[in-house]
Coordinates of C-alpha atoms in Angstrom, one line a residue:
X22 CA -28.6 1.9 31.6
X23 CA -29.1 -1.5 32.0
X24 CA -32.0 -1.4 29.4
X25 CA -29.3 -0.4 26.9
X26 CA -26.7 -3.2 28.4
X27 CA -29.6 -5.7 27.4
X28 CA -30.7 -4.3 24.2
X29 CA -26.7 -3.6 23.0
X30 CA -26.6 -8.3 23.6
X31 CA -29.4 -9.0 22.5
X32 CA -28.9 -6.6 19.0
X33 CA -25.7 -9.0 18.0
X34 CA -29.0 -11.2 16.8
X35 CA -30.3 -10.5 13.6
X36 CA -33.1 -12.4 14.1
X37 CA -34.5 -10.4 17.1
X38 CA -33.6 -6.7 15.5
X39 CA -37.4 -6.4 14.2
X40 CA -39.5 -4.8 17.1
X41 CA -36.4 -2.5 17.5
X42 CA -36.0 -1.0 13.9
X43 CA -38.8 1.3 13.9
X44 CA -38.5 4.8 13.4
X45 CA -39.8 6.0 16.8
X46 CA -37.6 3.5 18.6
X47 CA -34.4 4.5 16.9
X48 CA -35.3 7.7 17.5
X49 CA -35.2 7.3 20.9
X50 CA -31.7 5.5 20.8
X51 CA -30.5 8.9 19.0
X52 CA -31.7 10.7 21.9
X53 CA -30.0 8.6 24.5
X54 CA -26.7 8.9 22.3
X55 CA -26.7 12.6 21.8
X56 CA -27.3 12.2 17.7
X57 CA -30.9 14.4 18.2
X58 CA -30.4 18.2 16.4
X59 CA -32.0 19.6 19.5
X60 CA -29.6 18.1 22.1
X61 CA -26.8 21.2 22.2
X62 CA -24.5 19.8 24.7
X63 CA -23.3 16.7 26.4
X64 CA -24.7 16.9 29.6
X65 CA -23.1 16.0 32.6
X66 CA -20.2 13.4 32.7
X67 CA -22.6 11.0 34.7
X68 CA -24.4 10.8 31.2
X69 CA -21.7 9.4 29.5
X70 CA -21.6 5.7 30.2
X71 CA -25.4 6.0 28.6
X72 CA -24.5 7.8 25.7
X73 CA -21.6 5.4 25.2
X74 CA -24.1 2.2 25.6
X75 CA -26.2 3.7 23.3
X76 CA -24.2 4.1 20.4
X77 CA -22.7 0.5 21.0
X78 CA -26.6 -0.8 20.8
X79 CA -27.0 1.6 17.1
X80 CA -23.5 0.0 15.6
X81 CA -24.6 -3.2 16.3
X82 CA -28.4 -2.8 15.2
X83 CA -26.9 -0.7 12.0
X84 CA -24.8 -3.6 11.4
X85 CA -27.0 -6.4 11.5
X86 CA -30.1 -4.8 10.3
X87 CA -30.5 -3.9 6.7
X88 CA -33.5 -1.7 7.8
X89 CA -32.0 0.4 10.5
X90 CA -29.1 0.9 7.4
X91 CA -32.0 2.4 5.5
X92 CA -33.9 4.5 8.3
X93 CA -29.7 5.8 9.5
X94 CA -30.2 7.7 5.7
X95 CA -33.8 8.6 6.3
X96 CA -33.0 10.4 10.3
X97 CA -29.8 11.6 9.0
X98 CA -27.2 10.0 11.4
X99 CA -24.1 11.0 9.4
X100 CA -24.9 14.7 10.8
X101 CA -25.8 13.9 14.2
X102 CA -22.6 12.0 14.3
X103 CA -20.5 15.1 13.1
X104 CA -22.1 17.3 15.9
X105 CA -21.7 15.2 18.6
X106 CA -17.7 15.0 17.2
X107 CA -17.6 18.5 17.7
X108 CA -19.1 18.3 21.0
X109 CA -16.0 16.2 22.1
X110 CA -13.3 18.1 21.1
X111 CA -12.1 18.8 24.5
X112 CA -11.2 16.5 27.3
X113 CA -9.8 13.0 27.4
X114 CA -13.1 12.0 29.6
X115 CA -15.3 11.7 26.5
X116 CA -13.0 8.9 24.8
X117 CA -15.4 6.5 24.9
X118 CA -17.9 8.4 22.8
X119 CA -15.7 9.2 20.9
X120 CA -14.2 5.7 19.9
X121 CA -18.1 4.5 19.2
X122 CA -19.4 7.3 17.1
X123 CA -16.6 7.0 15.2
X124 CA -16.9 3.5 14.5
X125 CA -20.4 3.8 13.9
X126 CA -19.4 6.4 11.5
X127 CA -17.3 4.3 9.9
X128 CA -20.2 1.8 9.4
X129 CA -22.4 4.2 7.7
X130 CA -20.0 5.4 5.5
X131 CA -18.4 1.6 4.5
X132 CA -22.4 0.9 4.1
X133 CA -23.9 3.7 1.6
X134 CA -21.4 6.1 -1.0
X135 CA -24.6 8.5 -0.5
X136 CA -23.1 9.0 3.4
X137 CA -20.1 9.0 2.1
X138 CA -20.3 11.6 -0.2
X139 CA -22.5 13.7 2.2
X140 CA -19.5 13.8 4.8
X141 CA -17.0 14.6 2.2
X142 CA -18.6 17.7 0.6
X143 CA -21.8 19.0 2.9
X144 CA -20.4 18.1 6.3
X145 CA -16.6 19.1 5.7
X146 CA -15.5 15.7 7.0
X147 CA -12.1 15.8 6.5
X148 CA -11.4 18.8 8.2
X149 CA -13.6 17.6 11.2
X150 CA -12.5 14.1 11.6
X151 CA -8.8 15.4 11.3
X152 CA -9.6 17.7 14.1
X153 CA -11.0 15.1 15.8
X154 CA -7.9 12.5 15.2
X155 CA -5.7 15.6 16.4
X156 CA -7.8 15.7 19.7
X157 CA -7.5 12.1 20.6
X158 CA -3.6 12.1 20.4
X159 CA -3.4 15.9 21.9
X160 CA -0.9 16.9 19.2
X161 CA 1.1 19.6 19.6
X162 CA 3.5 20.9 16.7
X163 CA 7.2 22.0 17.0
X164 CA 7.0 23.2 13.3
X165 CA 4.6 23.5 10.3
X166 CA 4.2 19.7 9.5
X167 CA 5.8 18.6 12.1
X168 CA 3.7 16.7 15.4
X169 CA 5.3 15.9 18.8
X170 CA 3.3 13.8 21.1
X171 CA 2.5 10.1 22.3
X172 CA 0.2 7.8 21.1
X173 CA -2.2 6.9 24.3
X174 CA -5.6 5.9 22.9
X175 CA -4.5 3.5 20.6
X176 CA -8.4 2.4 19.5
X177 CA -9.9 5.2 19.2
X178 CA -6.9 6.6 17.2
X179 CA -7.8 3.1 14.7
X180 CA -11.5 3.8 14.5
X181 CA -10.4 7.6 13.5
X182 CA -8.4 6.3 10.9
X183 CA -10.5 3.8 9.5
X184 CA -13.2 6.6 9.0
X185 CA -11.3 9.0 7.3
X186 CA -10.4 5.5 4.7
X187 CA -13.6 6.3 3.7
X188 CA -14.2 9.3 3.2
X189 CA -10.9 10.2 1.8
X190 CA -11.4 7.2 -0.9
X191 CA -10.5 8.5 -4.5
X192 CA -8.5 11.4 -3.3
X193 CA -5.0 10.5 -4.2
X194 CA -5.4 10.6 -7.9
X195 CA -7.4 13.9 -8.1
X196 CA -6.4 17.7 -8.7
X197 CA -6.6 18.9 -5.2
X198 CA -6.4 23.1 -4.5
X199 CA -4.1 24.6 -2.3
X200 CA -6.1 24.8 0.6
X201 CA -7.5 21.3 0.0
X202 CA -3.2 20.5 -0.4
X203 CA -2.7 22.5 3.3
X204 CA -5.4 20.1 4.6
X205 CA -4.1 16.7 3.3
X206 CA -0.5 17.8 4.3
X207 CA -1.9 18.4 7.4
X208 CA -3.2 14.8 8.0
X209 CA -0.3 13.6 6.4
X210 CA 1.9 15.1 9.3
X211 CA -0.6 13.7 12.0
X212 CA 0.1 10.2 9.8
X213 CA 3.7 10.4 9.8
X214 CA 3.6 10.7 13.6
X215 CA 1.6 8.0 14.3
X216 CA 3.8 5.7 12.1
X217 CA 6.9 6.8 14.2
X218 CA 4.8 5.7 17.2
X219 CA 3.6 2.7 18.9
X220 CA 1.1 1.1 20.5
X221 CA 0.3 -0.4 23.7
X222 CA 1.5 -3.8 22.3
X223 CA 3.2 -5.7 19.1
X224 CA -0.2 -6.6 17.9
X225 CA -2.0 -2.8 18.4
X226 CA 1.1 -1.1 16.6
X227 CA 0.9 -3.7 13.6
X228 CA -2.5 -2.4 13.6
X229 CA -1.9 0.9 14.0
X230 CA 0.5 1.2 11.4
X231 CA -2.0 -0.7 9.1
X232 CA -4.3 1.9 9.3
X233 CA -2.1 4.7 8.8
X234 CA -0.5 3.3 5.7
X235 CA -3.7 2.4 4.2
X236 CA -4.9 5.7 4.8
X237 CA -1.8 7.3 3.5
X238 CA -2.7 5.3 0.3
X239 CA -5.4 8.0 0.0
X240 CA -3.7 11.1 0.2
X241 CA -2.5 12.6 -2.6
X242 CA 0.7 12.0 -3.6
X243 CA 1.9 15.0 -4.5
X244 CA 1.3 16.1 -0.6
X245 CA 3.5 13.4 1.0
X246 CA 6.6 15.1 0.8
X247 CA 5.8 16.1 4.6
X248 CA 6.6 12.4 5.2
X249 CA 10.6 13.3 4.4
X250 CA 10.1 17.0 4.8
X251 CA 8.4 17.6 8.4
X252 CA 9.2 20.7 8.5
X253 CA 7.1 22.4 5.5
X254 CA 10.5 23.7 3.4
X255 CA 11.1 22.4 0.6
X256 CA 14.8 20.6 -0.5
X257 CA 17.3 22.6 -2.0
X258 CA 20.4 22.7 -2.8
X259 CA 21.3 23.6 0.7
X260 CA 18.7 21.1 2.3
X261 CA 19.3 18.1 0.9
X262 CA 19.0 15.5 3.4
X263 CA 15.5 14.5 3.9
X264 CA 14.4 12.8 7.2
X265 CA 13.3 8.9 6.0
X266 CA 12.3 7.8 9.2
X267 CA 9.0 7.2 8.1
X268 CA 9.9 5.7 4.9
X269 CA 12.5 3.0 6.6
X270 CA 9.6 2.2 8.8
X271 CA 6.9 1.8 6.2
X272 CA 9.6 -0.3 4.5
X273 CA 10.1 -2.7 7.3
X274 CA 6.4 -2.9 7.6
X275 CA 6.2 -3.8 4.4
X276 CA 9.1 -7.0 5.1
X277 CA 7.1 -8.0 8.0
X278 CA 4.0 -8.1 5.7
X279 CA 6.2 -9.9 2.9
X280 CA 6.9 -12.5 5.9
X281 CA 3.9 -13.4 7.5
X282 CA 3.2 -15.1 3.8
X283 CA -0.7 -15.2 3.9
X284 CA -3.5 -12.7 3.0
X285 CA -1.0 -10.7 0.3
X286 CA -3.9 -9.1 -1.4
X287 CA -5.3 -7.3 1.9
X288 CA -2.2 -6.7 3.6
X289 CA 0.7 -6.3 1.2
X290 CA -0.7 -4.5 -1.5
X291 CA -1.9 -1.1 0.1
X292 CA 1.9 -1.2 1.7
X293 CA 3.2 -1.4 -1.9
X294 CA 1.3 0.8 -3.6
X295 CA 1.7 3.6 -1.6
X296 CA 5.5 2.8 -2.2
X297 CA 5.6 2.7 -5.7
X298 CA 3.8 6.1 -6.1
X299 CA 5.8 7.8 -3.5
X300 CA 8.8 6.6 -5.9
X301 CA 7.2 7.4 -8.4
X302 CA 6.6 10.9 -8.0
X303 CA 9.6 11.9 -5.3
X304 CA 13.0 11.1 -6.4
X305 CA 14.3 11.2 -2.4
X306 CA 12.2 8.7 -2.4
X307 CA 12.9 6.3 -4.6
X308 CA 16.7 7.0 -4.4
X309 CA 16.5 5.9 -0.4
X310 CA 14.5 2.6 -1.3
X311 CA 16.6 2.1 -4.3
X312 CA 19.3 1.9 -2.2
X313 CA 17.7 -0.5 0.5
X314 CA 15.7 -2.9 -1.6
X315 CA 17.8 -3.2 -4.8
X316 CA 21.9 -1.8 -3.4
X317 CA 24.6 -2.6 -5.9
X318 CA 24.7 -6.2 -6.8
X319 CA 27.7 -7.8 -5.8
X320 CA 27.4 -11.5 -5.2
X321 CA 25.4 -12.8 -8.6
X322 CA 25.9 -17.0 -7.9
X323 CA 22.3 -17.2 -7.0
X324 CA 19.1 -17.0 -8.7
X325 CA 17.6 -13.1 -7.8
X326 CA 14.6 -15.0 -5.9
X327 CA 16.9 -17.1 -3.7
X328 CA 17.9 -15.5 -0.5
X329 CA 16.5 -13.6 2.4
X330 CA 16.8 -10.2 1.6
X331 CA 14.0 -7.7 0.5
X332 CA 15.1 -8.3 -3.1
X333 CA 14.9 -11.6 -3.2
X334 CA 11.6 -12.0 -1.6
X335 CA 9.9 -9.1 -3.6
X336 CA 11.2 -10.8 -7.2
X337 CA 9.7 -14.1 -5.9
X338 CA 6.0 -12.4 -5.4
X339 CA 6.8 -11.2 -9.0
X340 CA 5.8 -14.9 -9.9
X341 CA 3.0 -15.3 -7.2
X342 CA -0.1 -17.1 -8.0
X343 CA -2.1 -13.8 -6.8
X344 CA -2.3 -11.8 -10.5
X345 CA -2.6 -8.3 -8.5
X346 CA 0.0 -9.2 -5.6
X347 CA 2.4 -10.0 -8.7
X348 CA 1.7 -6.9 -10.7
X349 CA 2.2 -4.7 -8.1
X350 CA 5.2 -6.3 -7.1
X351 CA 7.0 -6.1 -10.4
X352 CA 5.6 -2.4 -10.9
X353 CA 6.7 -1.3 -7.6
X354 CA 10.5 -3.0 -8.9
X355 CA 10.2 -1.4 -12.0
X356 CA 9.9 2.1 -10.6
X357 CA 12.7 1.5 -8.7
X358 CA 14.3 0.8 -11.9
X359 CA 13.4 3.7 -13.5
X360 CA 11.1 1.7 -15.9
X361 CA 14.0 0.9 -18.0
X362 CA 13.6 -3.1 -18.8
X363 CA 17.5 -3.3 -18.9
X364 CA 18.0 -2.4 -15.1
X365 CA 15.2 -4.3 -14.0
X366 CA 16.7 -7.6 -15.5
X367 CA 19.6 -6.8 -13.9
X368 CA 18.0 -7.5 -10.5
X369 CA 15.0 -9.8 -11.3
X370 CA 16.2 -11.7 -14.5
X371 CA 14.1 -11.8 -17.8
X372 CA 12.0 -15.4 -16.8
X373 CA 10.2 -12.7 -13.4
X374 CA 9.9 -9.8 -15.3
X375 CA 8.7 -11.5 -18.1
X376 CA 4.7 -11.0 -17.2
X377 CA 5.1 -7.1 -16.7
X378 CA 7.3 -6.7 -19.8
X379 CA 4.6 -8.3 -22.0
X380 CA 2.2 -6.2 -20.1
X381 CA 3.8 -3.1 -20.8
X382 CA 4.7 -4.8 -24.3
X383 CA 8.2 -4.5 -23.5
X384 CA 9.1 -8.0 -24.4
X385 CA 12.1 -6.3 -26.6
X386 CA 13.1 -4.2 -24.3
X387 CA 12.8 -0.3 -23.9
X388 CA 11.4 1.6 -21.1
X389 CA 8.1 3.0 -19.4
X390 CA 6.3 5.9 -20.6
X391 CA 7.1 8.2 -17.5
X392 CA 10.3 10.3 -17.4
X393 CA 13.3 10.1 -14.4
X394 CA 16.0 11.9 -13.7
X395 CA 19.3 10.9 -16.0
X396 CA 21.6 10.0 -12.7
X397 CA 23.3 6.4 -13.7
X398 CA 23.5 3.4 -11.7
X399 CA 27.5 2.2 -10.9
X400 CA 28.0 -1.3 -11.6
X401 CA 30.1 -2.6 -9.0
X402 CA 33.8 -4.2 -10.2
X403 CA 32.2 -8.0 -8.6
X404 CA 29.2 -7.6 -11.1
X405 CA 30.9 -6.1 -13.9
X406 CA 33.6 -9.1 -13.6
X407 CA 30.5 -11.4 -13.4
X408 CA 28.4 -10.0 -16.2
X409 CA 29.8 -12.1 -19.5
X410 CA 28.4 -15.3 -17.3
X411 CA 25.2 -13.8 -16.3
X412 CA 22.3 -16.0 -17.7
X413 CA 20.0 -13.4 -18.8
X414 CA 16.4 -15.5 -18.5
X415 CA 17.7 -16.8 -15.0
X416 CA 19.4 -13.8 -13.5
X417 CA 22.5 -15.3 -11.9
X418 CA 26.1 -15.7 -12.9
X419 CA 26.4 -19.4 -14.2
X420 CA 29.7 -21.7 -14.4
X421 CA 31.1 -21.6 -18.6
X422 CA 30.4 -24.6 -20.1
X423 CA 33.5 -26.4 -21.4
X424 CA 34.0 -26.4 -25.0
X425 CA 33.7 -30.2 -26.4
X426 CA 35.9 -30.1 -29.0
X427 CA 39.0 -29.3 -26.1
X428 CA 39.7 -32.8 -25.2
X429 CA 39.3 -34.3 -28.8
X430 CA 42.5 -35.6 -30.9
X431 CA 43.0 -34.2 -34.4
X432 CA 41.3 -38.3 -35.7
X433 CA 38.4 -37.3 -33.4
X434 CA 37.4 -34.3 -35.2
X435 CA 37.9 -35.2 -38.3
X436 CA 35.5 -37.9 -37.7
X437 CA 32.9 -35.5 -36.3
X438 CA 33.3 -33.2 -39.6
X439 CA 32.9 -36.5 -42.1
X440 CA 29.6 -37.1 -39.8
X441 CA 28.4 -33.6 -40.2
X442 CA 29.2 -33.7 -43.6
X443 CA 27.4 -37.1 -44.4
X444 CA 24.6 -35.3 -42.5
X445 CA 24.3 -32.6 -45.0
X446 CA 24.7 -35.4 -48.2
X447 CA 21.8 -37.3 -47.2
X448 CA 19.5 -34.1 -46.3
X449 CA 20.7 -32.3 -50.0
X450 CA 19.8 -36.1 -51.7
X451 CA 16.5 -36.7 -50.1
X452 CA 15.2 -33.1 -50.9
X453 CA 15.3 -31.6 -47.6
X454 CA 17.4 -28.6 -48.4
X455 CA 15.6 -28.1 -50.8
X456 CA 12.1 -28.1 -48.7
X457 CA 14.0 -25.7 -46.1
X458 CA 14.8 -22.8 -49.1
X459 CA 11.4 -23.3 -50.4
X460 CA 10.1 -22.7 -47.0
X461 CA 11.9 -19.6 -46.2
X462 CA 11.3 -17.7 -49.8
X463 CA 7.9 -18.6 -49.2
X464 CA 7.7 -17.0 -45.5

């Protein structure tokens, strides 16, 4: 044990890793963690702290050594990994190995798309490291899709999660089966009730909830309807009032994000995107974030990016510095909008939307390709009153200028006509109208 203590300080150097990256050595470390084929159970619990010391000292050798990454391909530690999962399905005592195989998982599969790939289709790794996500909180279900139960071991719930990220990249956007669709709905329950749970502190459940969004980024769309329909049945016309719990709190994850004002790209993005597809493909959806992010407009004296509510700070990251921060900004607004260009001006003015509508080359107006339902938006009476004033590159209701020729005398504007029309002598004598009609037949 206190070999391992040493070896797991002294393998955060790079420069020392050499002597220990031999086959036969790292051999030796997957026989002290339990990663050997021939090792069929755990042993007793007094093992443990060793075979929790030991993975430690293999994440941070895999980490640091590019030839330890090679020989974890060659000695297959991807599988060893998986059994040793299953080996810990029951009891809270065997946490610990848990938290590190899992992160050492996580390593190999961040590290090499062949490990990846190997866990996805030959070691069923979705179903096992959903299993194993499903052990750690000790779910228990009150209904199809539908998980009751705390959130104790916060980290090794994170280094569950970040796993599954990677093997569950590229899943959302491909024709799934139905058993593969029972599967994902599956996690996508276990998600849901980690969102609506928290962790051991402010900073753990920003975490948490981190991880569990940017892992529901992966899941297919067409399977999140669990996160408004727990239960497994499907709305009717009877059942109509979906539970958006989640979606309020993925919402308000994404403000906090919006906020914070730094590192968009990482930590705004995955928030919004899986936003905009949810509203994309379910209308419950995007009816319930329509109605938070862009209600009714009421009050249109200030410019759509001024102000404090989600609005206003969403249409001011449509002009962000960041091109893929703005994009999906503007698209996730768009959706919203039913990608027709006239609604979205309504709320972000033509000088923001600008960017996406000559993206979308919908500078003239129009709408997206993708078809929504016909339900039409009510104008309240405050905008509809405001609307002839409504500065259509700006977005905001704007004072009428007054007319000049008001506060003139009758002498006043007849001298303003005789200057006009001296305007016109000199530019018909000097050949300028002339020029102008040439110019136009020609063009």
């Amino acid at each position: 044990m206190a070999c391992l203590e040493a070896l797991r300080i002294l393998s955060r150097d790079k420069k020392v890793l050499a002597p220990v990256t031999t086959r036969e050595n790292m051999e030796i470390l997957m026989k002290k963690a339990k990663l050997d084929p021939e090792v069929k159970t755990l042993g007793d619990a007094a093992d443990f702290p060793v075979v929790v010391e030991a993975l430690k000292c293999l994440c941070n050798i895999v980490f640091n050594s590019p030839i330890a990454q090679k020989l974890s391909l060659d000695l297959n530690f991807a599988a060893g990994l998986c059994r040793l999962l299953e080996k810990c399905m029951d009891g809270r005592a065997v946490n610990d190995i848990r938290c590190f195989d899992l992160r050492l998982l996580f390593l190999l599969t961040l590290l090499h798309t062949q490990i990846r790939a190997q866990l996805k289709q030959e070691l069923q790794g979705l179903p096992l490291l959903t299993k194993t996500l499903e052990s750690i909180l000790s779910v228990q279900w009150a209904g199809k899709y539908q998980a009751v139960t705390e959130v104790q071991e916060t980290d090794c719930t994170i280094e569950a999660l970040k796993a599954l990220f990677n093997v569950t990249l590229d899943s959302w956007n491909v024709h799934i089966a139905q058993s593969d669709a029972h599967q994902f709905r599956h996690l996508a329950a276990i998600l849901r009730h980690i969102l609506l749970s928290r962790g051991p502190s402010e900073d753990k459940t920003e975490e948490l909830h981190s991880n569990t969004i940017n892992l529901l980024s992966n899941v297919p769309v067409s399977c999140l309807d669990v996160l408004i329909c727990p239960s497994g049945k499907e709305m009717s016309a009877n059942n109509n009032e979906p539970d958006m719990e989640a979606i309020q709190l993925i919402l308000d994850f994404m403000e906090k994000r919006i906020d914070k004002g730094c590192s968009y790209r990482e930590g705004l993005t995955p928030v919004l995107s899986l936003l905009t597809e949810c509203s994309r493909t379910h209308r419950p959806i995007r009816k319930y974030i329509k109605a938070e992010v862009l209600p009714p407009l009421r009050d249109v004296s200030n410019r759509p990016e001024v102000g404090t509510t989600v609005r206003n700070k969403l249409v001011r990251l449509m002009t962000h510095v960041d091109l893929g921060v703005k994009q999906i900004a503007a698209e996730f607004l768009f959706v919203l909008c039913k990608e027709r260009v006239d609604n979205l001006l309504k709320y972000t003015g033509y000088g923001n939307a600008a960017g996406l509508l000559a993206a979308r080359g919908l500078l003239a107006g129009g709408r997206g390709e993708r078809w929504y339902s016909d339900d039409e938006d009510t104008d309240t009476e405050e905008y509809i009153k405001a609307k002839p004033n409504i500065n259509l590159i700006t977005g905001h209701a704007e004072e009428p200028l007054p007319n000049p020729m008001d506060e003139m005398t009758e002498e006043q504007k007849e001298y303003e006509a005789m200057k006009l029309v001296n305007m016109f002598d000199k530019l018909s004598r000097y050949g300028g109208h002339i020029e102008l009609v040439s110019y136009y037949q020609s063009s």
